mmCIF file with all atom_site columns, C-alpha atoms in Angstrom:
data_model
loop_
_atom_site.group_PDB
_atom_site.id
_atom_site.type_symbol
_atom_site.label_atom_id
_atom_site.label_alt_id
_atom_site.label_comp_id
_atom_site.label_asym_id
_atom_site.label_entity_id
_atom_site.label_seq_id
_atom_site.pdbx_PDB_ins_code
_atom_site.Cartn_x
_atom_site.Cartn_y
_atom_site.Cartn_z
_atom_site.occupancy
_atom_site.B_iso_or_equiv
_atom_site.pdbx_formal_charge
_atom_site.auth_seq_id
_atom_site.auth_comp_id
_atom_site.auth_asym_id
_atom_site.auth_atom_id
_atom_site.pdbx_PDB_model_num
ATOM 1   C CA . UNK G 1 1   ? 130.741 100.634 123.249 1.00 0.00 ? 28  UNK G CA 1
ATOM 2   C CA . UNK G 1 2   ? 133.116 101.135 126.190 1.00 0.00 ? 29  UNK G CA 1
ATOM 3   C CA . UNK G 1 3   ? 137.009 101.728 125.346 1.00 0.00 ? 30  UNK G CA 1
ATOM 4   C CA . UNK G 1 4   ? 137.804 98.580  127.042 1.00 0.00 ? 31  UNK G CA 1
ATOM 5   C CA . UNK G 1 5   ? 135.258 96.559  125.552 1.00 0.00 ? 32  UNK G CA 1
ATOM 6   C CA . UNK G 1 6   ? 136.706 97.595  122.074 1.00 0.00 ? 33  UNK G CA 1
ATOM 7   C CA . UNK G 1 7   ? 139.933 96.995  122.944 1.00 0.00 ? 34  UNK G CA 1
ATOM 8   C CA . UNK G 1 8   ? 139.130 93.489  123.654 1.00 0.00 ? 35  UNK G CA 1
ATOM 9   C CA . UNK G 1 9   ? 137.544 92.935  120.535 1.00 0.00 ? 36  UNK G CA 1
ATOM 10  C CA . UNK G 1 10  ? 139.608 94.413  118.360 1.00 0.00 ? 37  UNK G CA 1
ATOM 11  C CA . UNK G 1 11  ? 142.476 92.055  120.355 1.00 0.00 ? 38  UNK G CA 1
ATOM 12  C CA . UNK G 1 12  ? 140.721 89.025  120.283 1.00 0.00 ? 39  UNK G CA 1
ATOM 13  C CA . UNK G 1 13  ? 140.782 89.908  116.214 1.00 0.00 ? 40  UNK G CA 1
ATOM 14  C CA . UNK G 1 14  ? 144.474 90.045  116.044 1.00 0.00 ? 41  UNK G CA 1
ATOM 15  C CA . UNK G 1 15  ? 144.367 86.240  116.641 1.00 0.00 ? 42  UNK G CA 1
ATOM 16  C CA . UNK G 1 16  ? 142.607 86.009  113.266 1.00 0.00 ? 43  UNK G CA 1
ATOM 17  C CA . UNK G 1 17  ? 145.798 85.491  110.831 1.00 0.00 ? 44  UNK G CA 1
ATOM 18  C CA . UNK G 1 18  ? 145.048 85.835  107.031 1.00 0.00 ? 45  UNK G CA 1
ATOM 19  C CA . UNK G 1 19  ? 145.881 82.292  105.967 1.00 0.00 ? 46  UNK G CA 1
ATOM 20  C CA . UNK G 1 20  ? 147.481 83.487  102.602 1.00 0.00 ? 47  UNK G CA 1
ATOM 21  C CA . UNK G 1 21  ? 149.857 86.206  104.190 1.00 0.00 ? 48  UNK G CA 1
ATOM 22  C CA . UNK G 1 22  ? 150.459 85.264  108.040 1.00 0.00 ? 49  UNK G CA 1
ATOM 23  C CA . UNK G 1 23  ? 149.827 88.212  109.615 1.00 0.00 ? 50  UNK G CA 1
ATOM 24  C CA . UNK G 1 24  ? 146.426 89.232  111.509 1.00 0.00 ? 51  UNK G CA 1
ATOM 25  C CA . UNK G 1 25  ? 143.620 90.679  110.014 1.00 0.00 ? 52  UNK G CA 1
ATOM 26  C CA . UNK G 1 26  ? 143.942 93.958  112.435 1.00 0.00 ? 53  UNK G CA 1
ATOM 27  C CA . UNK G 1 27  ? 147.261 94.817  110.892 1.00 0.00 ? 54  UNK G CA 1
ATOM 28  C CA . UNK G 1 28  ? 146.845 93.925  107.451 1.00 0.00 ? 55  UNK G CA 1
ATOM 29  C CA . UNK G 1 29  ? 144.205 96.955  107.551 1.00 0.00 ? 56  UNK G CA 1
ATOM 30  C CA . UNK G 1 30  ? 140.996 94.498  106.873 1.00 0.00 ? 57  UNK G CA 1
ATOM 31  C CA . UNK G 1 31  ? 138.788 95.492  109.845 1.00 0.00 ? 58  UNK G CA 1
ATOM 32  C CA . UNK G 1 32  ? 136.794 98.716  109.291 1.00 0.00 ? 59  UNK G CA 1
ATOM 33  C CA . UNK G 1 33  ? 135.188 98.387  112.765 1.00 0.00 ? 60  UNK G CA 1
ATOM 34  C CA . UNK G 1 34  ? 133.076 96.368  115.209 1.00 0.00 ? 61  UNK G CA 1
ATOM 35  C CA . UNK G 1 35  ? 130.015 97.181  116.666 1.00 0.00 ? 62  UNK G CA 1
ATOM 36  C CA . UNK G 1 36  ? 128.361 95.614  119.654 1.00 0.00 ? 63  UNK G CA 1
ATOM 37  C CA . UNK G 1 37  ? 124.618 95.934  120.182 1.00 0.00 ? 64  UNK G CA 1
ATOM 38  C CA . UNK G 1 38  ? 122.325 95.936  123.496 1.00 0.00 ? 65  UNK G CA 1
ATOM 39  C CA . UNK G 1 39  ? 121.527 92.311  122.616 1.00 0.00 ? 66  UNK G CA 1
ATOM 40  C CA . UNK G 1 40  ? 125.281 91.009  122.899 1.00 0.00 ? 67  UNK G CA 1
ATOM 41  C CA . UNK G 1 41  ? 125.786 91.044  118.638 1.00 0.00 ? 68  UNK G CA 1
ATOM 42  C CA . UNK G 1 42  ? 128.872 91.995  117.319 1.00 0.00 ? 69  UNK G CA 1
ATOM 43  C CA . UNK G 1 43  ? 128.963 93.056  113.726 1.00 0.00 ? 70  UNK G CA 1
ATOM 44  C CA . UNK G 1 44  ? 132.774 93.390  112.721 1.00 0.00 ? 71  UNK G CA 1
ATOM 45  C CA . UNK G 1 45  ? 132.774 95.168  108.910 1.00 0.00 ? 72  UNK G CA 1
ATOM 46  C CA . UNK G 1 46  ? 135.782 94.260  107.076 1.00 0.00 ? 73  UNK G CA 1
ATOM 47  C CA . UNK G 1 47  ? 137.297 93.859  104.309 1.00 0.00 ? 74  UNK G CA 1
ATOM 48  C CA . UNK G 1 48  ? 139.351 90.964  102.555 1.00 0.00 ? 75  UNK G CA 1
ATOM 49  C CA . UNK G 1 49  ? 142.606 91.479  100.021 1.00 0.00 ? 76  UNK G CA 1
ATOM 50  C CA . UNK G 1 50  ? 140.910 90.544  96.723  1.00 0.00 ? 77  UNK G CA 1
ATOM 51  C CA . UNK G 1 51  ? 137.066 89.844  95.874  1.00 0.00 ? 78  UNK G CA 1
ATOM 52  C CA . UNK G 1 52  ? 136.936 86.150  95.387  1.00 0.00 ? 79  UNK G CA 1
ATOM 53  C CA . UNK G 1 53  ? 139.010 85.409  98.099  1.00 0.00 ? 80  UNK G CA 1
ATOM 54  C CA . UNK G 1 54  ? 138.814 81.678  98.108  1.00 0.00 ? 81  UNK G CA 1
ATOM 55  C CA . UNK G 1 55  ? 139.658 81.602  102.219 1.00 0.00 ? 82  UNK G CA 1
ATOM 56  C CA . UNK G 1 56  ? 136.322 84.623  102.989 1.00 0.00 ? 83  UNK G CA 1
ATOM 57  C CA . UNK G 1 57  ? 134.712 81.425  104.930 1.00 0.00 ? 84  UNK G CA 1
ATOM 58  C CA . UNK G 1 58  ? 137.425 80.457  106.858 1.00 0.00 ? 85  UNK G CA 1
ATOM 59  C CA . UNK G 1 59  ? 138.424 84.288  107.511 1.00 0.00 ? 86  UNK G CA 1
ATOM 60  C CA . UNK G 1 60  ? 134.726 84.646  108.900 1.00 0.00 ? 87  UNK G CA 1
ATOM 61  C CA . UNK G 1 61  ? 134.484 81.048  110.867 1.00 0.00 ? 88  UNK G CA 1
ATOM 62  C CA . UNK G 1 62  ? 137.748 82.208  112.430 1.00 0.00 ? 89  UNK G CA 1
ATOM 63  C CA . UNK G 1 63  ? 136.419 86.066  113.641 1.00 0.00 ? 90  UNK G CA 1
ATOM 64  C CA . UNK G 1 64  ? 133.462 84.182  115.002 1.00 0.00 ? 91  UNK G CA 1
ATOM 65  C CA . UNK G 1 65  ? 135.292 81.888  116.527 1.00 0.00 ? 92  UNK G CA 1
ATOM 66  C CA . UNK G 1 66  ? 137.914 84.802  118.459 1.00 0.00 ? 93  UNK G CA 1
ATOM 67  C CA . UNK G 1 67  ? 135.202 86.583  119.690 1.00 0.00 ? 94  UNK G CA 1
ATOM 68  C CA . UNK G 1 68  ? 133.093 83.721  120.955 1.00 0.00 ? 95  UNK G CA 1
ATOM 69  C CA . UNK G 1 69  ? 135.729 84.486  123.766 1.00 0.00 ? 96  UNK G CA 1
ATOM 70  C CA . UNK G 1 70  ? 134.539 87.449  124.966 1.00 0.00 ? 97  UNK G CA 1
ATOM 71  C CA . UNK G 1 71  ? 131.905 87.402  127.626 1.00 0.00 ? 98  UNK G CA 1
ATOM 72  C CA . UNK G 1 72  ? 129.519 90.044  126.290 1.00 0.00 ? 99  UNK G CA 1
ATOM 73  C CA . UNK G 1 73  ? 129.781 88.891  123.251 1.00 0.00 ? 100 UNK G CA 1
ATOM 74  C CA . UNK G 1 74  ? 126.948 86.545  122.305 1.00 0.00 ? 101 UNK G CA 1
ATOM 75  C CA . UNK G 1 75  ? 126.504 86.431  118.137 1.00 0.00 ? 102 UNK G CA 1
ATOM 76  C CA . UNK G 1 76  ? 129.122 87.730  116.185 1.00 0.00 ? 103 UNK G CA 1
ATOM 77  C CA . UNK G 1 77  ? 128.405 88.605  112.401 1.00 0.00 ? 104 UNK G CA 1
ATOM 78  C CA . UNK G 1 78  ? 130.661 89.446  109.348 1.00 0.00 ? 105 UNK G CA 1
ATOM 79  C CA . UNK G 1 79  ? 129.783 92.135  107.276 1.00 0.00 ? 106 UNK G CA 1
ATOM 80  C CA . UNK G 1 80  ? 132.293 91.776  103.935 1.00 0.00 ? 107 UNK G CA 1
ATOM 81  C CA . UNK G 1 81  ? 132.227 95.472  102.285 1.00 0.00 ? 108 UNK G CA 1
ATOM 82  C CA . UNK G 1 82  ? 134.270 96.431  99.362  1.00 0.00 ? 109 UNK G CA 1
ATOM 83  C CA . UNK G 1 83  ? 133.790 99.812  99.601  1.00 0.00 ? 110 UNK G CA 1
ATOM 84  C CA . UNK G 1 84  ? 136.044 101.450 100.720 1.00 0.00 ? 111 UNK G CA 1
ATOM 85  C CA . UNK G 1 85  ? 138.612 99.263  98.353  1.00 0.00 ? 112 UNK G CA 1
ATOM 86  C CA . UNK G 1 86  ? 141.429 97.517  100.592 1.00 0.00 ? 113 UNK G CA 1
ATOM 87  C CA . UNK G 1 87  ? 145.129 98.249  99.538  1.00 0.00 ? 114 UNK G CA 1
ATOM 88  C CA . UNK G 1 88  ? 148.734 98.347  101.157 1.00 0.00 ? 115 UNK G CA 1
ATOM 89  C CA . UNK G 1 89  ? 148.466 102.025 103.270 1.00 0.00 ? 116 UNK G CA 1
ATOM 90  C CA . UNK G 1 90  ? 145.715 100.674 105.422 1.00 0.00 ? 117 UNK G CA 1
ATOM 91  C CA . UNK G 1 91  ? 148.191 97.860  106.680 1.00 0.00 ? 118 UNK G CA 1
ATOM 92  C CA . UNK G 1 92  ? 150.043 98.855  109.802 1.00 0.00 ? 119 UNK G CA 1
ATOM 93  C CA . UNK G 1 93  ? 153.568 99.241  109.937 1.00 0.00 ? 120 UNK G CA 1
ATOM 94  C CA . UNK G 1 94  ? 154.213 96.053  111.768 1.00 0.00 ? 121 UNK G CA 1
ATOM 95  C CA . UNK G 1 95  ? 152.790 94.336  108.880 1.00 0.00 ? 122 UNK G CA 1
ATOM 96  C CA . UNK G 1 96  ? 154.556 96.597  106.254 1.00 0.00 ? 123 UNK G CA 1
ATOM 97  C CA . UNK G 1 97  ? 157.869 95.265  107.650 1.00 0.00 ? 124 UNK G CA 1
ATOM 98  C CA . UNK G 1 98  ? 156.784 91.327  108.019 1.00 0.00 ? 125 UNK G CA 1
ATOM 99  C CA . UNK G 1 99  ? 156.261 91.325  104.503 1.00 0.00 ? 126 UNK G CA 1
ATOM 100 C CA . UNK G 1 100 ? 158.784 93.201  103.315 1.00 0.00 ? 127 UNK G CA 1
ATOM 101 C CA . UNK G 1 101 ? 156.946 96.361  101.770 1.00 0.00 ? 128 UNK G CA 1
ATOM 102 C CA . UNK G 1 102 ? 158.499 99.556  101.822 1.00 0.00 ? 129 UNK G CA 1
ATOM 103 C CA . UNK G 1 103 ? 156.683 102.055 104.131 1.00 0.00 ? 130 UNK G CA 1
#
């Protein structure tokens, strides 16, 4: 996928805000990467906070709903993976700061 492309993706995913903490999914560290085949799908592999989060489907209708907004982009898909585990030090500093955790 083209640098550009990416970068459009992975910006049209900072509008996704975790409902729970207010900040975007990008930042908080929850998206391992997207990947956009020849036929116009775009997996995104993330993450959530905690298995069982009771907002996953929102989370997901909301990705799929970002990207819809990207002209090459014809399917999106959610892969949820829990390996490798999510915790604080893949958050971004930006989101560090908004809720107040020490960097």
């Amino acid at each position: 996928m083209e640098a550009a492309l990416e970068e459009n993706i992975m910006g049209a995913l900072e509008n996704v805000i975790d409902p729970e903490l207010g900040i975007d999914i990008v930042n908080l560290g929850l998206v391992y990467g997207a990947d956009l085949d020849d036929e116009g799908v775009c997996t995104v592999t993330m993450t959530l906070t905690a298995m069982g989060c009771p907002l996953a489907g929102h989370i997901e209708q909301d990705v799929k709903r970002a990207l819809s907004d990207i002209p090459e982009v014809e399917q999106a898909d959610v892969n949820i993976v829990w390996d490798p585990p999510w915790d604080k030090d893949k958050m971004s500093r930006y989101a560090k700061i908004a809720l107040g955790i020490p960097d």
